[in-house]
Amino acid sequence: MGQRPTSAQQARQQLGFRDGDKGTHSSRTLMLAELELLLAHASPELTMPEYRQLVVEENVLGKPTRTTREHTVRKLKALYGLEPQLPVFRTLVQLWPLDQQSRPLLGFLAGYARDPLLRLATTVVLECPVGQIIERSAIEAVIDRAFPGRFSKRTAEATAANMLSSFTQSGHLEGRTEKRRVRAVPTPMSAAYAFYLAYLDGLRAQRIFTSAWSRLLDAPDERLPELARDAARRGLMDYRQVGNVVELRFPNWLSATEEELTREQ
């Protein structure tokens, strides 16, 4: 029998994170184009059955067959959650229509929270110097170290290609065949969402700025407080700094129960 999830694991699931050893990137990329079409018809209170209605019955994604539509909504469910009670997804839906420039990083951050496979590629991509080409084999090696013998060579190649495609959609890479490292372009809104995910992850104060979530913004360390101040000025979050003491809070994004869940990790 498998181990029962701990209270910390249950809290993460309730907040919208997905962990474990399975991920959507074994068969799909970030699916930002599909997410864009779907969220054009969405509102924060929609539930999974309503998203399924949009995709399968109303075919808002323009898929050719019912089987393809069913498969697509299952993948979107796995990758993004598609439920308003999941803070990771609910806040994404709330922020999405506010700033089109922020969407690539917003979608990427949400997918990163929910796909353990995508998270494997972080170090390889972020530590690659700007301008250098990332070989697919480098991602395949990471996959093999994490899951030795689990994937066939063909599946590992496809999974690595999907990961590189997602980092291209987010703005960390560019190119079609060759993937070259570039800098992603964070905005105050995408930064607020990254800081929020770190907060959901149980991090507080300065640890938010040194988290994996903040690293994904691809900004110099000194730029992060500036982004936090800009986000606070726009009413997205609360940010205070007195000397070396930093406080970031998200009073409009979480219920009291959800706040408590962030502390259980």
Coordinates of C-alpha atoms in Angstrom, one line a residue:
M1 CA 0.0 0.0 0.0
G2 CA 1.1 3.6 -0.7
Q3 CA 1.9 6.0 2.1
R4 CA -0.9 8.2 3.3
P5 CA -0.3 11.9 2.6
T6 CA 0.9 14.0 5.5
S7 CA -0.9 17.0 6.7
A8 CA 1.7 19.2 4.9
Q9 CA 1.1 17.3 1.6
Q10 CA -2.7 17.6 2.0
A11 CA -2.3 21.3 2.6
R12 CA -0.3 21.7 -0.6
Q13 CA -2.9 19.8 -2.5
Q14 CA -5.7 22.0 -1.1
L15 CA -3.7 25.1 -2.1
G16 CA -3.4 23.8 -5.6
F17 CA 0.1 22.3 -5.8
R18 CA 0.8 19.0 -7.4
D19 CA 3.8 16.9 -6.4
G20 CA 4.8 13.3 -7.0
D21 CA 6.4 11.6 -10.0
K22 CA 3.9 12.2 -12.8
G23 CA 3.5 15.3 -14.9
T24 CA 1.7 16.6 -18.0
H25 CA 5.0 17.3 -19.8
S26 CA 5.4 13.7 -20.6
S27 CA 2.9 14.3 -23.4
R28 CA 2.1 18.0 -23.6
T29 CA 3.8 21.4 -23.2
L30 CA 2.5 24.3 -21.2
M31 CA -0.5 24.6 -23.6
L32 CA -0.5 28.4 -23.3
A33 CA -2.5 28.9 -26.5
E34 CA -5.3 26.6 -25.2
L35 CA -5.2 28.3 -21.8
E36 CA -5.5 31.7 -23.5
L37 CA -8.6 30.6 -25.4
L38 CA -10.2 28.9 -22.4
L39 CA -9.7 31.8 -20.0
A40 CA -11.2 34.2 -22.5
H41 CA -14.5 32.5 -21.5
A42 CA -13.7 32.0 -17.8
S43 CA -14.5 33.8 -14.6
P44 CA -13.1 33.0 -11.1
E45 CA -16.2 31.1 -9.9
L46 CA -16.3 28.6 -12.8
T47 CA -16.0 24.9 -11.8
M48 CA -14.5 21.9 -13.5
P49 CA -17.8 20.8 -15.0
E50 CA -18.3 24.2 -16.5
Y51 CA -14.8 24.2 -18.0
R52 CA -15.5 20.8 -19.4
Q53 CA -18.8 22.2 -20.9
L54 CA -16.8 25.0 -22.6
V55 CA -14.1 22.7 -24.0
V56 CA -16.1 19.5 -24.9
E57 CA -19.6 20.7 -25.7
E58 CA -19.0 24.3 -26.9
N59 CA -15.6 23.6 -28.3
V60 CA -14.1 27.0 -27.5
L61 CA -10.7 25.6 -28.2
G62 CA -11.6 24.6 -31.8
K63 CA -10.6 21.0 -31.5
P64 CA -11.7 18.7 -34.4
T65 CA -13.1 15.7 -32.5
R66 CA -14.9 15.0 -29.2
T67 CA -12.1 12.6 -28.2
T68 CA -9.5 15.3 -28.7
R69 CA -11.6 17.8 -26.7
E70 CA -12.0 15.3 -23.8
H71 CA -8.3 14.6 -23.8
T72 CA -7.4 18.3 -23.9
V73 CA -9.6 19.2 -20.9
R74 CA -8.1 16.4 -18.9
K75 CA -4.6 17.7 -19.6
L76 CA -5.6 21.2 -18.8
K77 CA -7.2 20.0 -15.5
A78 CA -4.0 18.2 -14.6
L79 CA -1.8 21.1 -15.5
Y80 CA -3.8 24.1 -14.1
G81 CA -6.4 22.7 -11.7
L82 CA -9.6 24.3 -13.2
E83 CA -11.2 24.6 -9.8
P84 CA -12.0 27.9 -8.0
Q85 CA -11.2 26.3 -4.5
L86 CA -7.6 25.9 -5.5
P87 CA -5.8 29.2 -4.8
V88 CA -3.1 28.5 -7.3
F89 CA -5.6 28.4 -10.1
R90 CA -8.2 30.9 -8.8
T91 CA -5.7 33.7 -8.5
L92 CA -4.4 33.0 -12.0
V93 CA -7.9 33.4 -13.4
Q94 CA -8.3 36.7 -11.4
L95 CA -5.0 38.1 -12.7
W96 CA -5.2 36.8 -16.3
P97 CA -7.4 39.5 -17.9
L98 CA -5.6 42.4 -16.2
D99 CA -2.4 42.5 -18.1
Q100 CA -1.7 40.6 -21.4
Q101 CA 2.0 41.1 -21.2
S102 CA 2.1 39.2 -17.9
R103 CA 0.3 36.1 -19.2
P104 CA 3.3 34.0 -20.4
L105 CA 4.9 34.1 -17.0
L106 CA 1.6 33.8 -15.2
G107 CA 0.7 30.6 -17.1
F108 CA 4.2 29.2 -16.7
L109 CA 4.3 29.8 -12.9
A110 CA 0.9 28.1 -12.5
G111 CA 2.0 25.1 -14.6
Y112 CA 5.3 25.0 -12.7
A113 CA 3.3 24.7 -9.4
R114 CA 1.4 21.7 -10.7
D115 CA 3.9 19.8 -12.8
P116 CA 6.8 18.0 -11.1
L117 CA 8.3 17.1 -14.4
L118 CA 8.6 20.7 -15.5
R119 CA 10.3 21.6 -12.2
L120 CA 13.2 19.2 -13.1
A121 CA 14.5 21.5 -15.9
T122 CA 14.8 24.6 -13.7
T123 CA 18.5 24.4 -12.8
V124 CA 19.6 23.5 -16.4
V125 CA 17.6 26.4 -17.9
L126 CA 18.2 29.2 -15.3
E127 CA 21.9 28.5 -14.9
C128 CA 22.5 28.5 -18.6
P129 CA 24.3 31.8 -19.7
V130 CA 22.3 34.1 -21.8
G131 CA 23.0 33.5 -25.5
Q132 CA 24.0 29.9 -25.0
I133 CA 22.1 27.0 -26.7
I134 CA 20.6 24.4 -24.4
E135 CA 20.8 20.9 -25.7
R136 CA 17.8 18.6 -25.3
S137 CA 20.2 15.9 -24.0
A138 CA 20.9 18.0 -20.9
I139 CA 17.2 17.8 -20.0
E140 CA 17.1 14.2 -20.8
A141 CA 20.0 13.5 -18.4
V142 CA 18.1 15.3 -15.6
I143 CA 15.0 13.2 -16.3
D144 CA 17.1 10.0 -16.2
R145 CA 18.7 10.9 -12.9
A146 CA 15.4 11.7 -11.3
F147 CA 13.6 8.6 -12.7
P148 CA 16.3 6.1 -13.7
G149 CA 15.0 3.6 -16.2
R150 CA 11.4 4.8 -16.0
F151 CA 11.1 6.4 -19.5
S152 CA 11.9 4.9 -22.8
K153 CA 14.5 6.9 -24.9
R154 CA 11.7 8.1 -27.1
T155 CA 9.5 9.3 -24.2
A156 CA 12.4 11.0 -22.5
E157 CA 13.2 12.8 -25.7
A158 CA 9.6 14.0 -26.1
T159 CA 9.4 15.0 -22.5
A160 CA 12.6 17.0 -22.7
A161 CA 11.4 18.7 -25.9
N162 CA 8.1 19.6 -24.2
M163 CA 9.9 21.1 -21.2
L164 CA 12.1 23.2 -23.5
S165 CA 9.0 24.3 -25.4
S166 CA 7.4 25.5 -22.2
F167 CA 10.4 27.5 -21.2
T168 CA 10.3 29.0 -24.6
Q169 CA 6.6 29.9 -24.2
S170 CA 7.5 31.6 -20.9
G171 CA 10.2 33.7 -22.4
H172 CA 13.3 32.0 -20.8
L173 CA 14.4 30.5 -24.2
E174 CA 13.9 31.4 -27.8
G175 CA 14.2 29.5 -31.1
R176 CA 12.3 26.7 -32.8
T177 CA 14.9 23.9 -33.4
E178 CA 17.7 25.3 -31.3
K179 CA 16.8 26.7 -27.9
R180 CA 18.9 29.7 -26.9
R181 CA 18.8 31.2 -23.4
V182 CA 17.3 34.7 -23.2
R183 CA 15.9 36.6 -20.2
A184 CA 12.2 36.4 -19.4
V185 CA 10.5 39.7 -18.9
P186 CA 8.8 40.0 -15.5
T187 CA 6.1 42.5 -14.7
P188 CA 4.8 43.7 -11.4
M189 CA 1.8 41.3 -11.8
S190 CA 3.8 38.2 -12.7
A191 CA 6.1 39.1 -9.8
A192 CA 3.2 39.4 -7.4
Y193 CA 2.0 36.0 -8.5
A194 CA 5.5 34.4 -8.1
F195 CA 5.7 35.9 -4.6
Y196 CA 2.2 34.7 -3.8
L197 CA 3.1 31.1 -4.9
A198 CA 6.2 31.3 -2.6
Y199 CA 3.9 32.5 0.2
L200 CA 1.5 29.6 -0.5
D201 CA 4.6 27.3 -0.4
G202 CA 5.0 28.4 3.3
L203 CA 7.8 30.9 2.7
R204 CA 7.9 34.3 4.4
A205 CA 9.9 37.5 4.5
Q206 CA 13.2 37.5 2.7
R207 CA 13.0 33.8 1.9
I208 CA 10.3 34.7 -0.7
F209 CA 12.9 36.7 -2.7
T210 CA 15.4 33.8 -2.6
S211 CA 12.8 31.2 -3.6
A212 CA 12.6 29.1 -6.8
W213 CA 9.5 31.1 -7.6
S214 CA 11.4 34.4 -7.6
R215 CA 14.2 32.9 -9.5
L216 CA 11.8 32.1 -12.3
L217 CA 11.2 35.8 -12.8
D218 CA 14.7 35.9 -14.2
A219 CA 15.4 39.3 -12.6
P220 CA 18.5 40.4 -10.7
D221 CA 18.2 40.2 -6.9
E222 CA 18.1 43.9 -6.5
R223 CA 15.1 44.2 -9.0
L224 CA 12.8 42.0 -6.9
P225 CA 12.0 44.6 -4.1
E226 CA 11.3 47.1 -6.9
L227 CA 8.8 44.7 -8.5
A228 CA 7.3 44.1 -5.1
R229 CA 6.9 47.8 -4.5
D230 CA 5.3 48.3 -7.9
A231 CA 2.9 45.4 -7.3
A232 CA 2.0 46.9 -3.9
R233 CA 1.3 50.3 -5.5
R234 CA -1.1 48.6 -7.9
G235 CA -3.0 47.1 -4.9
L236 CA -2.0 43.5 -5.8
M237 CA -0.3 42.8 -2.5
D238 CA 1.1 44.4 0.7
Y239 CA 4.8 45.0 0.9
R240 CA 6.8 46.6 3.7
Q241 CA 10.5 46.8 4.3
V242 CA 12.1 48.4 7.4
G243 CA 15.8 48.0 7.4
N244 CA 16.5 44.3 6.6
V245 CA 13.0 43.2 7.7
V246 CA 10.7 42.4 4.8
E247 CA 7.0 41.5 4.9
L248 CA 4.9 40.4 2.0
R249 CA 1.2 39.6 2.4
F250 CA -1.8 38.9 0.2
P251 CA -4.9 39.8 2.2
N252 CA -7.2 40.0 -0.8
W253 CA -6.2 36.6 -2.3
L254 CA -6.7 34.1 0.5
S255 CA -9.4 33.2 3.0
A256 CA -8.5 32.7 6.7
T257 CA -8.7 28.9 6.2
E258 CA -6.3 29.1 3.2
E259 CA -3.9 31.3 5.2
E260 CA -3.8 28.6 7.8
L261 CA -3.0 26.0 5.2
T262 CA 0.1 28.0 4.1
R263 CA 1.5 27.6 7.6
E264 CA 1.0 23.8 7.7
Q265 CA 4.0 23.2 5.4

